[in-house]
PDB file of C-alpha atoms in Angstrom:
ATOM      1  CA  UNK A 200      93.479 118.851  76.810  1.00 63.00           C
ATOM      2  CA  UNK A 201      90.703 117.279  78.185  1.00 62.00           C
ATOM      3  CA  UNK A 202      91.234 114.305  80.318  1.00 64.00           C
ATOM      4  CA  UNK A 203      88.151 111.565  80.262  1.00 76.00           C
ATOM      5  CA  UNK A 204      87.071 110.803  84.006  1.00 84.00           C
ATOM      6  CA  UNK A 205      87.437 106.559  85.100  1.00 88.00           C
ATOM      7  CA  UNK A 206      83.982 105.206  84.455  1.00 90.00           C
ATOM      8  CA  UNK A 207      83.186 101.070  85.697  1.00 90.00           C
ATOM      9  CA  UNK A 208      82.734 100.389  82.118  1.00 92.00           C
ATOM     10  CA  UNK A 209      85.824 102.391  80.614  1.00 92.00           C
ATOM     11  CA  UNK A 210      87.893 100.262  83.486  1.00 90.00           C
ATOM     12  CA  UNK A 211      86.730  96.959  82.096  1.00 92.00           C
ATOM     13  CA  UNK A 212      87.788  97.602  78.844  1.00 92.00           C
ATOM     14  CA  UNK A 213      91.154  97.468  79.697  1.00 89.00           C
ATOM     15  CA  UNK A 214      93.325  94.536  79.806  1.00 87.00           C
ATOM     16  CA  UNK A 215      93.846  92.951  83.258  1.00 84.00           C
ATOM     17  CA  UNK A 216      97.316  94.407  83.344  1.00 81.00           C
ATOM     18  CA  UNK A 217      96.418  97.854  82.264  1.00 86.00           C
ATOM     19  CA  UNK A 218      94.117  97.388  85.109  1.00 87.00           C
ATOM     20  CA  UNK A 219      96.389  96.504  87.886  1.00 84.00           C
ATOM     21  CA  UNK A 220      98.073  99.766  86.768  1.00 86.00           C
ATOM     22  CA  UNK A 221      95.650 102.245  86.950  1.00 88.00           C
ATOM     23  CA  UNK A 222      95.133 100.160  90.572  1.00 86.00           C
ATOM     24  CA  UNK A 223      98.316 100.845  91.920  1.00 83.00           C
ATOM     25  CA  UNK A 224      98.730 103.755  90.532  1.00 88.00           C
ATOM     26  CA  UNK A 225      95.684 104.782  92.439  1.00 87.00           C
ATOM     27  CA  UNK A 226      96.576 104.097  95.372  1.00 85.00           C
ATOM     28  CA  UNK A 227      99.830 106.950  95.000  1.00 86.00           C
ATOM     29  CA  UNK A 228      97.680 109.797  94.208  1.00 84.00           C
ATOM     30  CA  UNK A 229      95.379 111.854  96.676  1.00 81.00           C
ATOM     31  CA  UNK A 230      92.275 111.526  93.819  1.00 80.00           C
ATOM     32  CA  UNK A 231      93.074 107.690  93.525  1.00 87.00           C
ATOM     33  CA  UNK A 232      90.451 106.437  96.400  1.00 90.00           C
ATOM     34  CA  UNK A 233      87.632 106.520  93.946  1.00 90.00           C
ATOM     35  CA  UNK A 234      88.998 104.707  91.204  1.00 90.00           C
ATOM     36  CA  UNK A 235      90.222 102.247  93.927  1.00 90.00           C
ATOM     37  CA  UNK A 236      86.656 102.405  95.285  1.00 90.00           C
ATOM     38  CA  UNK A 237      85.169 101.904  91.897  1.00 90.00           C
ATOM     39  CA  UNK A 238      87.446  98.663  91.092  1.00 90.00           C
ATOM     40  CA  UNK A 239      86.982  97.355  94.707  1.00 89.00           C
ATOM     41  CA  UNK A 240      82.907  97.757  94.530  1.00 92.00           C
ATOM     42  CA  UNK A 241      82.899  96.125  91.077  1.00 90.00           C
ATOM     43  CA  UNK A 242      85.022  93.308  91.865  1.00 88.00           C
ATOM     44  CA  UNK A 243      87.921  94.241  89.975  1.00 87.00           C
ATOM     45  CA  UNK A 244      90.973  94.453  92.519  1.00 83.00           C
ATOM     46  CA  UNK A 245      93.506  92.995  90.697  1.00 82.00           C
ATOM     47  CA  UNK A 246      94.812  89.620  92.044  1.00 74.00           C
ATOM     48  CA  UNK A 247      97.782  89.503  93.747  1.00 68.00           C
ATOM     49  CA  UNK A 248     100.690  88.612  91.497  1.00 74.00           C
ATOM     50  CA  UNK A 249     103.177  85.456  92.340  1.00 79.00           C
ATOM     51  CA  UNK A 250     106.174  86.269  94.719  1.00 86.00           C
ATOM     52  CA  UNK A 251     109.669  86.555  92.530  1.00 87.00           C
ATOM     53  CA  UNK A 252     111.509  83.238  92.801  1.00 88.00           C
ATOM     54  CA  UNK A 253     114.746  84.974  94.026  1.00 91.00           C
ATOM     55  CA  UNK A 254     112.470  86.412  96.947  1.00 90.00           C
ATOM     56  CA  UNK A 255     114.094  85.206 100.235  1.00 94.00           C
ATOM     57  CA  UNK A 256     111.001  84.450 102.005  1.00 94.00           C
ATOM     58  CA  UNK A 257     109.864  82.606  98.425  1.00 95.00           C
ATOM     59  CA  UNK A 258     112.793  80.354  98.455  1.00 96.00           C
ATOM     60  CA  UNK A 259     111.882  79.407 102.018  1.00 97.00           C
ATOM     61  CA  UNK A 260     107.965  78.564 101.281  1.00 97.00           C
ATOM     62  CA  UNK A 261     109.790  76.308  98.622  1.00 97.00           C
ATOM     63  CA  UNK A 262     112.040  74.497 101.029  1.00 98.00           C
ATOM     64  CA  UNK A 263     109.424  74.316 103.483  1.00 98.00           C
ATOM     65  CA  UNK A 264     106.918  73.074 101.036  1.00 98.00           C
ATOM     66  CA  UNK A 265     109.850  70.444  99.778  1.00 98.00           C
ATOM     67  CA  UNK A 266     110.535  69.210 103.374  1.00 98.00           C
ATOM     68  CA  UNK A 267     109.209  65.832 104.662  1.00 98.00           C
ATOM     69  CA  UNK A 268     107.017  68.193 107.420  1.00 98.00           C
ATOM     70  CA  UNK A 269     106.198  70.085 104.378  1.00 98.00           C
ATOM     71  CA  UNK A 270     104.520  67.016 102.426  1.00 98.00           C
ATOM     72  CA  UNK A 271     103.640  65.587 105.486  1.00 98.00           C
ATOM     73  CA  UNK A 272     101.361  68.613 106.139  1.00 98.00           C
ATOM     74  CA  UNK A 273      99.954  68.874 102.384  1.00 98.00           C
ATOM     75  CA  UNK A 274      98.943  64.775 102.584  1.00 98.00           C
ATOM     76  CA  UNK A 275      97.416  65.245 106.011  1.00 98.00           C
ATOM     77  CA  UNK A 276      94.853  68.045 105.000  1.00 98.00           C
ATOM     78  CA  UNK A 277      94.002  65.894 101.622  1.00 98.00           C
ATOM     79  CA  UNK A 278      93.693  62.510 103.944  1.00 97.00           C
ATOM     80  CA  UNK A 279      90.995  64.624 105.968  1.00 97.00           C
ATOM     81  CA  UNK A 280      88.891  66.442 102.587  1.00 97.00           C
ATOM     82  CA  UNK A 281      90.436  69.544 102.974  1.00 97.00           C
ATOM     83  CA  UNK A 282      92.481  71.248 100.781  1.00 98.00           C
ATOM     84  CA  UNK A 283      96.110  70.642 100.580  1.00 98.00           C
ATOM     85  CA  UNK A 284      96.828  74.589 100.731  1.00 98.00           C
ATOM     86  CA  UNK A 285      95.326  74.260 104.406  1.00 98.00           C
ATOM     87  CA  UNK A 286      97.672  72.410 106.097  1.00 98.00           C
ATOM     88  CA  UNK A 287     101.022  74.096 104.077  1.00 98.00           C
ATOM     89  CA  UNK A 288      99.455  77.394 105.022  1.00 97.00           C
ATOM     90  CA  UNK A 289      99.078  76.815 108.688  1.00 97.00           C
ATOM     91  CA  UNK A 290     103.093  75.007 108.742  1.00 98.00           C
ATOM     92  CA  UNK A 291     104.152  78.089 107.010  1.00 97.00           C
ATOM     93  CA  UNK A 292     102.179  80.434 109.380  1.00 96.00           C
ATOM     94  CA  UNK A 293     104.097  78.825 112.531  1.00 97.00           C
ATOM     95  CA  UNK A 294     107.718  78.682 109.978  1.00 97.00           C
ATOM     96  CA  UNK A 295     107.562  81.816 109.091  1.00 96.00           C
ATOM     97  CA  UNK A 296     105.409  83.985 111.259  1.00 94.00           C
ATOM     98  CA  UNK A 297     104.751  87.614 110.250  1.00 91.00           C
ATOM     99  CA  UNK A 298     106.557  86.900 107.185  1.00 92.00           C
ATOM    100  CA  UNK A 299     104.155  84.502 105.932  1.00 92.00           C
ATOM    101  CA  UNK A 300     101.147  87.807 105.427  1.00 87.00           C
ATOM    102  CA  UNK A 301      99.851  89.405 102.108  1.00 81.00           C
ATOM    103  CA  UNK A 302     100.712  92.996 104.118  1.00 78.00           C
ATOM    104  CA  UNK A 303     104.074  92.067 104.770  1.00 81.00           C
ATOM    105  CA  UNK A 304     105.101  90.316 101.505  1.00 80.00           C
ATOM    106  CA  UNK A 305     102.324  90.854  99.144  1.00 82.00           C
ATOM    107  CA  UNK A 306     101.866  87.453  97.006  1.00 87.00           C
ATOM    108  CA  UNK A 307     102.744  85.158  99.890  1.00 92.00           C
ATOM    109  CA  UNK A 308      99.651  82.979  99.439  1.00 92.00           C
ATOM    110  CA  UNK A 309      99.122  83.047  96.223  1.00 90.00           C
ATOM    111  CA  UNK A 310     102.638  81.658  95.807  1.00 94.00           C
ATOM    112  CA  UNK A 311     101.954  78.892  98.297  1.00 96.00           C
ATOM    113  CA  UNK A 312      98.892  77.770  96.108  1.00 95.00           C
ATOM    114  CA  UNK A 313     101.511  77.955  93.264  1.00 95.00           C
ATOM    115  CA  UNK A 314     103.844  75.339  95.643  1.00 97.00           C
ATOM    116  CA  UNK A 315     101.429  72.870  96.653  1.00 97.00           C
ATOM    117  CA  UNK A 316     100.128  72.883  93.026  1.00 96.00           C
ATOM    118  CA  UNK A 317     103.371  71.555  91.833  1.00 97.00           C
ATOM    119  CA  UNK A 318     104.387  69.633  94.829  1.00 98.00           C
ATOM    120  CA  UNK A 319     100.976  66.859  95.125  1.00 98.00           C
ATOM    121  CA  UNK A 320     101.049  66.029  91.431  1.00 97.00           C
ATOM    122  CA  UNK A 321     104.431  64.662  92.317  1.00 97.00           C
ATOM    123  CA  UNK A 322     103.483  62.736  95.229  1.00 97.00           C
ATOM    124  CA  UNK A 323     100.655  61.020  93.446  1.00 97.00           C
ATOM    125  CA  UNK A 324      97.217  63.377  94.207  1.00 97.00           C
ATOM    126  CA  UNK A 325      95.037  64.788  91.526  1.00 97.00           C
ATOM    127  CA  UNK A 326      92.871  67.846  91.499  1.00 96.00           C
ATOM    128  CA  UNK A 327      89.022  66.997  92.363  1.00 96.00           C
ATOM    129  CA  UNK A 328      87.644  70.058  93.226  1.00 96.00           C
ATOM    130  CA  UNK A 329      88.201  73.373  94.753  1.00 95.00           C
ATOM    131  CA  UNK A 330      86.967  74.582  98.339  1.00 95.00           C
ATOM    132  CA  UNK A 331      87.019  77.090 100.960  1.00 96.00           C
ATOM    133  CA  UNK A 332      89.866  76.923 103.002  1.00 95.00           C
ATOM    134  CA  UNK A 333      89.257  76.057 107.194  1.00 94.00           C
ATOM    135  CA  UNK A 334      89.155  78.365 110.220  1.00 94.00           C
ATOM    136  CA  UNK A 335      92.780  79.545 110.637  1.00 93.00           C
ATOM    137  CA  UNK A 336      94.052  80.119 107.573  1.00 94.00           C
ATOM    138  CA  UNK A 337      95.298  82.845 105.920  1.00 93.00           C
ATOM    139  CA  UNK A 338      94.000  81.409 102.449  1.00 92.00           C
ATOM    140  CA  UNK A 339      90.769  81.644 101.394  1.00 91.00           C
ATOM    141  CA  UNK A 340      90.010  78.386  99.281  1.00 94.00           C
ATOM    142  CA  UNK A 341      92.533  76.152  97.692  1.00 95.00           C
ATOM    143  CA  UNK A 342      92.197  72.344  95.792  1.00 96.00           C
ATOM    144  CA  UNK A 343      90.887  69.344  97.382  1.00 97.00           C
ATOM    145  CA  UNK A 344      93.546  66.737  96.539  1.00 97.00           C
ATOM    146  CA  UNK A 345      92.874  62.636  95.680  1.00 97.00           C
ATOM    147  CA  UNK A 346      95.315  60.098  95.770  1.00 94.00           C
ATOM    148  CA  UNK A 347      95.184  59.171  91.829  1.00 85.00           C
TER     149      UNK A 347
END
């Protein structure tokens, strides 16, 4: 049998799942660095995936991000141009600490994206744009809120 080596373009032609699998699949094997090297140069690292809902440290990121501090901290950010995610993502970094880290629970800010995305529609804010995040936080760029 003859096994067909992991070319850029042969990885693109998968589906984005099938890629995250050959990804982390990669990263188990001792030949796996250059298909993770490949992906990585090419821009093709999957993106993290959401946290599950029943995930302890989840369910406090919602509570948090429910709280009046929570909102507070979302509406403060969007009253200064930045985005919302800023100010939820430094409360949550003093919250939850070490706990609140893509290392330590993989999907952690993606998920708090996820929260403030369904929290400021609620409190009145619309998307206008999106934008790097400030110095400090563990997020890279998030959505610039307006009162609507």
């Amino acid at each position: 049998m003859v096994v067909k080596a992991w070319t850029l373009d042969r990885i693109r032609e998968l589906p984005e799942s099938a890629q995250r699998t050959l990804y982390e699949r990669a990263k188990t094997r001792a030949d796996g660095d250059y298909i993770i090297a490949l992906m990585d140069d090419a821009g093709l690292k999957p993106k993290p995936k959401l946290m599950s809902y029943t995930d302890p440290v989840y369910r406090q990121m919602v509570q948090i991000g429910k709280s009046s501090s929570g909102k507070a901290a979302m509406e403060a950010a969007a009253a200064k141009g930045e985005p919302a995610l800023c100010g939820f993502d430094r409360l949550l970094q003093s919250r939850l600490g070490e706990d609140y880290s893509e290392s330590r629970c993989p999907g952690t800010i993606m998920s708090a994206g996820s929260i403030v995305a369904e929290i400021m529609p609620k409190l009145g804010y619309v998307r206008a744009r999106k934008s790097a995040c400030v110095e400090g936080c563990m997020a890279r760029e998030g959505i610039v809120w307006l009162k609507g």
